Amino acid sequence: GAVVSQHPSWVICKSGTSVKIECRSLDFQATTMFWYRQFPKQSLMLMATSNEGSKATYEQGVEKDKFLINHASLTLSTLTVTSAHPEDSSFYICSARTGYEQYFGPGTRLTVT
Amino acid sequence: AQSVTQLDSQVPVFEEAPVELRCNYSSSVSVYLFWYVQYPNQGLQLLLKYLSGSTLVKGINGFEAEFNKSQTSFHLRKPSVHISDTAEYFCAVSYFGNEKLTFGTGTRLTIIP
């Protein structure tokens, strides 16, 4: 149980385009989901907290207009990287919270050329 | 501000030898503590957690950790490691009343045959 999926697992896009990443909790409902960014050989950096039916809460320094988060249902949150640039290339990981625990998705590798 | 310190960025260990990965946190309030493992290009998998009760916590894959409140530590141990334990290990903490996780910088465990 407590499986979280992400789609796509990897994506390559051209600079200036937008990319949408989906995060789904497959066997439980999650009122709260989180989006993290991980640079090579570094730890996870929390980008935002996504709550179903309300606006996401962004961490300091994260551009909310660039990283659009939508939590349309109790099992789905999406992260859209708008007007992507090479510096947005990274590994993006989502998690879904149930109880005191967060269950993590497998991650999405974004490469912007 | 909450913080988690993993003093060792890399730990090489011979196969079948014991290992301890260190984790210290800063807090003046009650905490929940977690250890996660990350294999290359994958998301995070929960190894074990401390929420309350017994300070010695047993997790998956033969790992265990001990919560030491006076030393604000939550070190991860395994009596005999295997090649398959090669991975990145992250310690994380959340604070009572705050659902966010704060991660340490990670420890790369390398098993030497």
XYZ file of N, CA and C in Angstrom:
678
model
N 0.806 -1.200 0.000
C 0.000 0.000 0.000
C 0.844 1.255 0.000
N 0.188 2.417 -0.046
C 0.817 3.739 -0.024
C 1.785 3.922 -1.184
N 1.267 3.766 -2.379
C 2.077 3.912 -3.584
C 1.782 5.256 -4.243
N 2.862 5.926 -4.614
C 2.749 7.208 -5.296
C 3.438 7.093 -6.655
N 2.756 7.527 -7.683
C 3.347 7.468 -9.014
C 3.582 8.877 -9.541
N 4.503 8.982 -10.460
C 4.764 10.245 -11.144
C 4.851 9.978 -12.639
N 4.359 10.956 -13.390
C 4.420 10.834 -14.840
C 4.676 12.186 -15.462
N 5.616 12.311 -16.374
C 6.472 11.236 -16.885
C 7.639 10.967 -15.946
N 8.394 9.917 -16.195
C 9.574 9.632 -15.388
C 10.753 10.475 -15.868
N 10.752 10.812 -17.139
C 11.760 11.735 -17.637
C 11.189 12.499 -18.817
N 11.658 13.717 -18.998
C 11.174 14.546 -20.090
C 12.274 15.500 -20.529
N 12.367 15.658 -21.837
C 13.290 16.618 -22.425
C 12.452 17.641 -23.177
N 12.685 18.906 -22.912
C 11.915 19.938 -23.611
C 12.830 21.077 -24.026
N 12.329 21.865 -24.949
C 13.097 22.999 -25.431
C 12.862 24.214 -24.545
N 13.854 25.046 -24.474
C 13.765 26.256 -23.670
C 12.573 27.102 -24.127
N 11.804 27.580 -23.172
C 10.644 28.404 -23.476
C 9.323 27.661 -23.468
N 9.368 26.356 -23.483
C 8.131 25.572 -23.454
C 7.748 25.253 -22.017
N 6.525 24.748 -21.849
C 6.044 24.381 -20.515
C 5.930 22.872 -20.395
N 6.128 22.394 -19.213
C 6.095 20.955 -18.951
C 5.219 20.683 -17.738
N 4.354 19.675 -17.856
C 3.485 19.311 -16.731
C 3.899 17.956 -16.191
N 4.018 17.874 -14.874
C 4.360 16.629 -14.187
C 3.193 16.253 -13.286
N 2.781 14.992 -13.366
C 1.663 14.521 -12.549
C 2.156 13.678 -11.385
N 1.477 13.823 -10.278
C 1.759 13.032 -9.087
C 0.451 12.426 -8.600
N 0.412 11.117 -8.502
C -0.818 10.435 -8.097
C -0.584 9.506 -6.919
N -1.488 9.560 -5.959
C -1.502 8.557 -4.898
C -2.441 7.453 -5.372
N -1.909 6.247 -5.515
C -2.651 5.193 -6.202
C -3.631 4.440 -5.296
N -3.329 4.322 -4.031
C -4.168 3.479 -3.179
C -4.557 4.170 -1.879
N -4.449 5.486 -1.858
C -4.917 6.227 -0.697
C -5.216 7.656 -1.130
N -5.969 8.333 -0.308
C -6.289 9.723 -0.595
C -5.362 10.627 0.207
N -4.909 11.654 -0.445
C -3.950 12.556 0.180
C -4.448 13.992 0.093
N -4.790 14.549 1.234
C -5.220 15.951 1.220
C -4.027 16.875 1.012
N -2.849 16.364 1.323
C -1.651 17.185 1.184
C -0.598 16.449 0.372
N -0.069 17.132 -0.604
C 1.050 16.602 -1.376
C 2.161 17.651 -1.381
N 3.368 17.191 -1.564
C 4.526 18.076 -1.537
C 5.318 17.912 -2.829
N 5.939 18.998 -3.245
C 6.832 18.963 -4.407
C 8.233 19.361 -3.973
N 9.192 18.523 -4.366
C 10.587 18.756 -4.039
C 11.406 18.838 -5.321
N 12.548 19.488 -5.168
C 13.503 19.544 -6.254
C 14.827 19.029 -5.708
N 15.513 18.238 -6.525
C 16.785 17.692 -6.082
C 17.832 17.898 -7.156
N 18.895 18.593 -6.801
C 20.020 18.768 -7.704
C 20.964 17.588 -7.530
N 21.794 17.327 -8.538
C 22.700 16.164 -8.468
C 23.513 16.123 -7.185
N 23.513 14.964 -6.579
C 24.288 14.701 -5.357
C 23.933 15.656 -4.212
N 22.710 16.158 -4.213
C 22.275 17.037 -3.136
C 20.989 16.525 -2.504
N 20.592 17.196 -1.451
C 19.393 16.782 -0.741
C 18.143 17.306 -1.436
N 17.009 16.960 -0.884
C 15.736 17.430 -1.432
C 15.434 18.816 -0.892
N 14.974 19.677 -1.771
C 14.568 21.009 -1.376
C 13.057 21.129 -1.571
N 12.352 21.415 -0.504
C 10.906 21.566 -0.607
C 10.578 22.810 -1.418
N 9.745 22.627 -2.436
C 9.333 23.757 -3.259
C 7.994 24.309 -2.775
N 7.042 23.400 -2.551
C 5.703 23.861 -2.203
C 4.894 22.745 -1.583
N 3.893 23.168 -0.837
C 2.919 22.258 -0.233
C 1.602 22.453 -0.970
N 1.061 21.343 -1.437
C -0.152 21.385 -2.243
C -1.314 20.797 -1.459
N -2.345 21.574 -1.272
C -3.523 21.114 -0.547
C -4.722 21.029 -1.486
N -5.425 19.934 -1.411
C -6.567 19.699 -2.293
C -7.603 20.800 -2.145
N -7.964 21.383 -3.256
C -9.018 22.385 -3.271
C -8.605 23.783 -2.865
N -7.318 23.991 -2.617
C -6.872 25.337 -2.253
C -5.543 25.639 -2.923
N -5.128 26.889 -2.789
C -3.878 27.288 -3.421
C -2.680 26.650 -2.712
N -1.650 26.407 -3.492
C -0.429 25.830 -2.927
C 0.317 26.874 -2.103
N 1.068 26.383 -1.146
C 1.923 27.249 -0.336
C 3.355 27.041 -0.775
N 3.979 28.100 -1.245
C 5.328 28.003 -1.784
C 6.370 28.377 -0.733
N 7.496 27.717 -0.821
C 8.607 28.043 0.059
C 9.286 29.327 -0.432
N 9.980 29.949 0.484
C 10.656 31.203 0.164
C 11.642 30.989 -0.978
N 11.600 31.883 -1.945
C 12.522 31.813 -3.072
C 12.014 31.017 -4.255
N 10.881 30.360 -4.134
C 10.306 29.589 -5.238
C 9.274 30.452 -5.948
N 9.440 30.609 -7.253
C 8.546 31.476 -8.026
C 7.229 30.763 -8.309
N 6.167 31.235 -7.722
C 4.877 30.572 -7.890
C 4.325 30.716 -9.297
N 4.699 31.771 -10.005
C 4.219 31.938 -11.369
C 4.977 31.061 -12.350
N 6.126 30.592 -11.936
C 6.913 29.720 -12.802
C 6.582 28.254 -12.539
N 6.369 27.931 -11.306
C 6.065 26.560 -10.915
C 4.603 26.520 -10.447
N 3.724 26.223 -11.402
C 2.295 26.218 -11.106
C 1.877 24.863 -10.548
N 1.198 24.901 -9.430
C 0.764 23.667 -8.787
C -0.747 23.647 -8.681
N -1.309 22.515 -9.086
C -2.744 22.313 -8.994
C -3.032 20.999 -8.299
N -3.924 21.031 -7.335
C -4.277 19.817 -6.581
C -5.774 19.624 -6.740
N -6.152 19.084 -7.885
C -7.557 19.048 -8.277
C -8.374 17.994 -7.548
N -7.723 16.946 -7.087
C -8.459 15.885 -6.399
C -7.607 15.328 -5.272
N -8.180 14.421 -4.515
C -7.459 13.847 -3.383
C -6.381 12.856 -3.801
N -6.276 12.582 -5.087
C -5.266 11.632 -5.555
C -4.364 12.203 -6.638
N -4.525 13.464 -6.982
C -3.745 14.016 -8.082
C -3.300 15.435 -7.803
N -2.006 15.657 -7.959
C -1.443 17.000 -7.939
C -0.548 17.132 -9.166
N -0.544 18.325 -9.770
C 0.295 18.537 -10.936
C 1.209 19.728 -10.712
N 2.409 19.615 -11.259
C 3.383 20.703 -11.244
C 3.663 21.066 -12.688
N 3.434 22.313 -13.043
C 3.736 22.777 -14.390
C 4.887 23.766 -14.327
N 5.953 23.434 -15.029
C 7.088 24.343 -15.134
C 6.843 25.189 -16.378
N 6.575 26.462 -16.169
C 6.238 27.328 -17.296
C 7.493 27.994 -17.857
N 7.505 28.173 -19.167
C 8.633 28.816 -19.845
C 9.960 28.293 -19.282
N 10.131 27.005 -19.458
C 11.299 26.348 -18.859
C 12.602 26.834 -19.465
N 13.618 26.903 -18.630
C 14.963 27.279 -19.070
C 15.946 26.224 -18.591
N 17.134 26.182 -19.165
C 18.103 25.148 -18.765
C 18.352 25.063 -17.265
N 18.276 26.192 -16.573
C 18.516 26.157 -15.127
C 17.394 25.461 -14.358
N 16.269 25.195 -15.039
C 15.181 24.450 -14.408
C 15.401 22.938 -14.497
N 16.415 22.544 -15.239
C 16.735 21.116 -15.339
C 17.049 20.584 -13.947
N 16.376 19.497 -13.606
C 16.538 18.972 -12.254
C 15.742 17.684 -12.122
N 15.809 17.097 -10.944
C 15.015 15.924 -10.605
C 13.907 16.404 -9.685
N 12.663 16.231 -10.097
C 11.522 16.698 -9.321
C 10.826 15.490 -8.695
N 10.613 15.573 -7.390
C 10.005 14.463 -6.652
C 8.783 14.971 -5.913
N 7.711 14.207 -5.977
C 6.529 14.563 -5.204
C 6.355 13.565 -4.069
N 5.595 13.963 -3.084
C 5.224 13.043 -2.021
C 3.776 13.304 -1.641
N 3.164 12.298 -1.076
C 1.791 12.414 -0.611
C 1.758 12.025 0.856
N 1.030 12.818 1.617
C 1.022 12.615 3.060
C -0.234 11.865 3.504
N 0.017 10.874 4.372
C -1.081 10.219 5.062
C -0.642 9.962 6.481
N -1.413 10.448 7.428
C -0.978 10.361 8.817
C 0.255 11.218 9.025
N 1.265 10.616 9.671
C 2.501 11.354 9.938
C 3.560 11.115 8.872
N 3.234 10.309 7.882
C 4.234 9.904 6.914
C 4.013 10.516 5.546
N 5.122 10.683 4.845
C 5.060 11.072 3.446
C 5.568 9.899 2.615
N 4.848 9.595 1.541
C 5.256 8.553 0.608
C 5.653 9.237 -0.690
N 6.815 8.829 -1.194
C 7.413 9.551 -2.298
C 7.198 8.859 -3.640
N 7.049 9.689 -4.655
C 7.007 9.176 -6.003
C 8.408 8.850 -6.489
N 8.518 8.226 -7.657
C 9.816 7.812 -8.172
C 10.625 8.947 -8.786
N 10.009 10.124 -8.921
C 10.747 11.260 -9.452
C 10.588 11.439 -10.953
N 10.808 12.669 -11.391
C 10.777 13.030 -12.815
C 12.042 13.794 -13.147
N 12.776 13.283 -14.104
C 14.005 13.956 -14.540
C 13.644 14.915 -15.672
N 13.822 16.200 -15.436
C 13.535 17.221 -16.453
C 14.846 17.763 -16.997
N 14.971 17.719 -18.313
C 16.120 18.311 -18.992
C 15.612 19.340 -19.975
N 16.071 20.566 -19.820
C 15.664 21.645 -20.711
C 16.845 21.998 -21.608
N 16.618 21.930 -22.902
C 17.729 22.167 -23.845
C 17.646 23.561 -24.463
N 15.199 27.979 13.794
C 14.922 27.236 12.571
C 15.300 25.766 12.755
N 14.464 24.927 12.166
C 14.735 23.507 12.285
C 15.856 23.105 11.343
N 16.661 22.129 11.752
C 17.743 21.675 10.894
C 18.105 20.238 11.223
N 18.669 19.586 10.231
C 19.130 18.208 10.372
C 20.554 18.148 9.841
N 21.418 17.518 10.599
C 22.820 17.426 10.209
C 23.225 15.976 10.028
N 23.720 15.680 8.858
C 24.328 14.381 8.609
C 25.813 14.662 8.384
N 26.605 14.332 9.363
C 28.006 14.739 9.353
C 28.823 14.062 8.267
N 28.452 12.857 7.907
C 29.239 12.096 6.944
C 28.580 12.149 5.575
N 29.261 12.737 4.612
C 28.700 12.789 3.262
C 28.892 11.459 2.535
N 29.978 10.771 2.870
C 30.247 9.473 2.248
C 30.765 8.504 3.297
N 30.282 7.279 3.241
C 30.744 6.240 4.156
C 31.026 4.977 3.356
N 32.299 4.591 3.236
C 32.636 3.314 2.596
C 32.747 2.228 3.659
N 32.153 1.079 3.379
C 32.155 -0.020 4.348
C 32.353 -1.325 3.604
N 33.131 -2.214 4.197
C 33.305 -3.520 3.587
C 32.043 -4.357 3.763
N 31.794 -5.187 2.775
C 30.636 -6.078 2.821
C 30.683 -6.937 4.079
N 29.519 -7.103 4.700
C 29.301 -7.874 5.922
C 29.815 -7.180 7.183
N 30.367 -6.000 7.057
C 30.782 -5.220 8.220
C 29.593 -4.418 8.744
N 29.651 -3.969 10.008
C 28.576 -3.119 10.531
C 28.747 -1.675 10.058
N 27.651 -0.922 10.117
C 27.712 0.480 9.707
C 26.813 1.316 10.610
N 27.232 2.556 10.822
C 26.398 3.532 11.523
C 26.428 4.825 10.723
N 25.263 5.323 10.384
C 25.133 6.610 9.707
C 24.558 7.594 10.716
N 25.258 8.715 10.876
C 24.895 9.628 11.944
C 23.913 10.709 11.501
N 23.037 11.062 12.428
C 22.048 12.114 12.179
C 21.800 12.865 13.475
N 21.913 14.171 13.430
C 21.574 15.020 14.562
C 20.584 16.076 14.109
N 19.729 16.485 15.007
C 18.716 17.482 14.660
C 18.696 18.565 15.724
N 18.110 19.681 15.353
C 17.950 20.773 16.311
C 16.469 20.957 16.563
N 16.106 21.011 17.833
C 14.704 21.188 18.163
C 14.525 21.469 19.638
N 13.499 22.262 19.933
C 13.124 22.480 21.316
C 11.717 21.953 21.569
N 11.174 21.294 20.542
C 9.829 20.736 20.659
C 9.845 19.273 20.249
N 8.711 18.637 20.390
C 8.620 17.228 20.028
C 8.844 17.041 18.536
N 9.507 15.940 18.196
C 9.841 15.680 16.802
C 9.419 14.290 16.376
N 9.255 14.145 15.093
C 9.124 12.850 14.454
C 10.357 12.684 13.561
N 10.947 11.512 13.569
C 12.208 11.303 12.860
C 12.092 10.168 11.863
N 12.766 10.330 10.735
C 12.657 9.379 9.643
C 14.024 9.136 9.008
N 14.204 7.943 8.490
C 15.317 7.637 7.601
C 14.735 7.123 6.289
N 15.257 7.706 5.203
C 14.858 7.288 3.868
C 16.090 6.811 3.095
N 15.861 5.903 2.146
C 16.925 5.452 1.260
C 16.542 5.819 -0.171
N 17.535 6.251 -0.927
C 17.309 6.595 -2.331
C 18.319 5.867 -3.196
N 17.815 5.032 -4.088
C 18.658 4.368 -5.068
C 18.770 5.275 -6.294
N 19.792 5.110 -7.113
C 20.021 6.023 -8.238
C 18.792 6.221 -9.107
N 18.510 7.486 -9.385
C 17.407 7.883 -10.275
C 16.042 7.381 -9.795
N 15.894 7.251 -8.502
C 14.618 6.825 -7.953
C 14.172 7.782 -6.863
N 12.923 7.633 -6.450
C 12.420 8.416 -5.330
C 12.929 7.867 -4.012
N 12.332 8.315 -2.941
C 12.771 7.916 -1.600
C 11.880 6.810 -1.047
N 12.502 5.877 -0.375
C 11.783 4.789 0.276
C 11.993 4.895 1.776
N 10.915 4.801 2.534
C 11.015 4.907 3.982
C 11.669 3.661 4.556
N 12.736 3.858 5.327
C 13.404 2.750 6.017
C 12.784 2.509 7.382
N 12.620 3.587 8.121
C 12.047 3.474 9.459
C 11.662 4.864 9.947
N 10.885 4.869 11.042
C 10.434 6.145 11.593
C 10.311 6.029 13.105
N 10.499 7.174 13.757
C 10.226 7.292 15.186
C 9.140 8.344 15.363
N 8.028 7.913 15.972
C 6.947 8.844 16.268
C 6.821 9.032 17.771
N 6.887 7.923 18.503
C 6.809 7.954 19.961
C 7.110 6.543 20.460
N 7.158 6.386 21.784
C 7.330 5.064 22.349
C 8.779 4.636 22.438
N 9.032 3.376 22.165
C 10.371 2.819 22.280
C 11.376 3.605 21.451
N 12.517 3.884 22.064
C 13.518 4.695 21.361
C 14.310 3.900 20.332
N 14.247 2.590 20.406
C 14.914 1.745 19.407
C 13.882 1.335 18.365
N 14.151 1.747 17.155
C 13.192 1.521 16.086
C 13.796 0.575 15.053
N 13.053 -0.428 14.692
C 13.515 -1.359 13.657
C 12.790 -1.092 12.353
N 13.558 -1.166 11.255
C 12.971 -0.886 9.959
C 13.146 -2.029 8.980
N 13.042 -1.682 7.717
C 13.186 -2.707 6.691
C 14.652 -2.964 6.376
N 14.898 -4.058 5.691
C 16.247 -4.413 5.225
C 17.271 -4.548 6.355
N 16.832 -4.845 7.558
C 17.741 -5.077 8.669
C 18.273 -3.830 9.352
N 17.783 -2.683 8.988
C 18.220 -1.431 9.612
C 17.475 -1.156 10.903
N 18.141 -0.431 11.794
C 17.516 0.045 13.014
C 18.109 1.401 13.362
N 17.401 2.140 14.195
C 17.882 3.450 14.617
C 17.453 3.673 16.058
N 18.234 4.482 16.748
C 17.910 4.784 18.136
C 17.747 6.273 18.333
N 16.611 6.645 18.890
C 16.323 8.034 19.200
C 16.944 8.373 20.546
N 17.795 9.396 20.558
C 18.427 9.841 21.789
C 18.081 11.302 21.997
N 17.135 11.544 22.869
C 16.631 12.902 23.045
C 17.687 13.830 23.640
N 18.460 13.336 24.596
C 19.441 14.195 25.255
C 20.550 14.622 24.294
N 20.873 13.762 23.353
C 21.896 14.092 22.365
C 21.301 14.562 21.053
N 20.000 14.663 20.991
C 19.271 15.053 19.768
C 19.830 14.314 18.561
N 19.880 12.990 18.691
C 20.425 12.186 17.603
C 19.469 11.070 17.222
N 19.656 10.571 16.024
C 18.836 9.460 15.501
C 19.714 8.702 14.505
N 20.698 8.023 15.020
C 21.676 7.340 14.166
C 21.125 6.032 13.612
N 21.469 5.763 12.390
C 21.004 4.555 11.694
C 22.098 3.497 11.733
N 21.706 2.258 12.009
C 22.710 1.187 12.109
C 22.243 -0.068 11.393
N 23.245 -0.832 10.971
C 22.981 -2.165 10.425
C 24.167 -3.039 10.806
N 23.923 -4.214 11.365
C 25.031 -5.047 11.862
C 25.885 -5.672 10.757
N 25.307 -5.863 9.572
C 26.061 -6.521 8.499
C 25.502 -6.046 7.154
N 26.312 -5.299 6.435
C 25.796 -4.696 5.189
C 26.032 -5.605 3.991
N 25.217 -5.352 2.963
C 25.323 -6.097 1.709
C 25.544 -5.132 0.554
N 26.006 -5.665 -0.542
C 26.231 -4.849 -1.731
C 24.982 -4.060 -2.095
N 23.834 -4.660 -1.914
C 22.574 -4.019 -2.291
C 22.227 -2.822 -1.415
N 22.963 -2.623 -0.326
C 22.712 -1.464 0.535
C 23.373 -0.197 -0.003
N 24.151 -0.313 -1.052
C 24.759 0.868 -1.669
C 23.674 1.809 -2.151
N 23.656 3.019 -1.583
C 22.591 3.984 -1.890
C 22.868 5.274 -1.132
N 21.972 6.233 -1.325
C 22.024 7.491 -0.582
C 20.996 7.393 0.539
N 21.395 7.803 1.731
C 20.509 7.721 2.887
C 20.262 9.125 3.432
N 18.981 9.427 3.637
C 18.597 10.737 4.127
C 17.876 10.613 5.469
N 18.306 11.435 6.402
C 17.611 11.586 7.670
C 16.671 12.787 7.527
N 15.492 12.690 8.111
C 14.532 13.783 8.012
C 13.784 13.937 9.328
N 13.332 15.140 9.581
C 12.601 15.435 10.811
C 11.381 16.287 10.500
N 10.321 16.013 11.193
C 9.185 16.924 11.174
C 8.851 17.248 12.616
N 8.273 18.401 12.805
C 8.016 18.874 14.147
C 6.537 18.811 14.455
N 6.234 18.453 15.683
C 4.846 18.300 16.097
C 4.064 19.543 15.707
N 2.999 19.339 14.973
C 2.184 20.453 14.528
C 2.603 21.037 13.196
N 3.698 20.518 12.626
C 4.169 21.001 11.323
C 4.355 19.794 10.419
N 3.636 19.741 9.321
C 3.662 18.558 8.468
C 4.868 18.506 7.545
N 5.648 19.562 7.455
C 6.773 19.560 6.530
C 7.907 18.696 7.047
N 8.646 18.127 6.098
C 9.855 17.376 6.412
C 11.074 18.236 6.106
N 12.023 18.215 7.019
C 13.312 18.847 6.758
C 14.341 17.744 6.620
N 15.055 17.758 5.510
C 16.018 16.698 5.206
C 17.443 17.098 5.537
N 18.220 16.099 5.914
C 19.648 16.301 5.995
C 20.247 16.264 4.600
N 21.520 16.476 4.517
C 22.197 16.561 3.226
C 22.492 15.206 2.610
N 22.255 14.145 3.353
C 22.417 12.812 2.807
C 23.790 12.215 3.064
N 23.828 10.890 3.149
C 25.074 10.137 3.288
C 25.100 9.052 2.229
N 26.139 9.075 1.438
C 26.287 8.034 0.413
C 27.000 6.849 1.016
N 26.307 5.747 1.099
C 26.880 4.509 1.623
C 27.365 3.654 0.458
N 28.651 3.352 0.483
C 29.249 2.518 -0.551
C 29.759 1.241 0.080
N 29.320 0.111 -0.441
C 29.731 -1.173 0.094
C 30.874 -1.711 -0.763
N 31.955 -2.059 -0.099
C 33.146 -2.557 -0.794
C 33.145 -4.079 -0.735
N 33.205 -4.741 -1.884
C 33.152 -6.219 -1.874
C 34.369 -6.827 -1.181
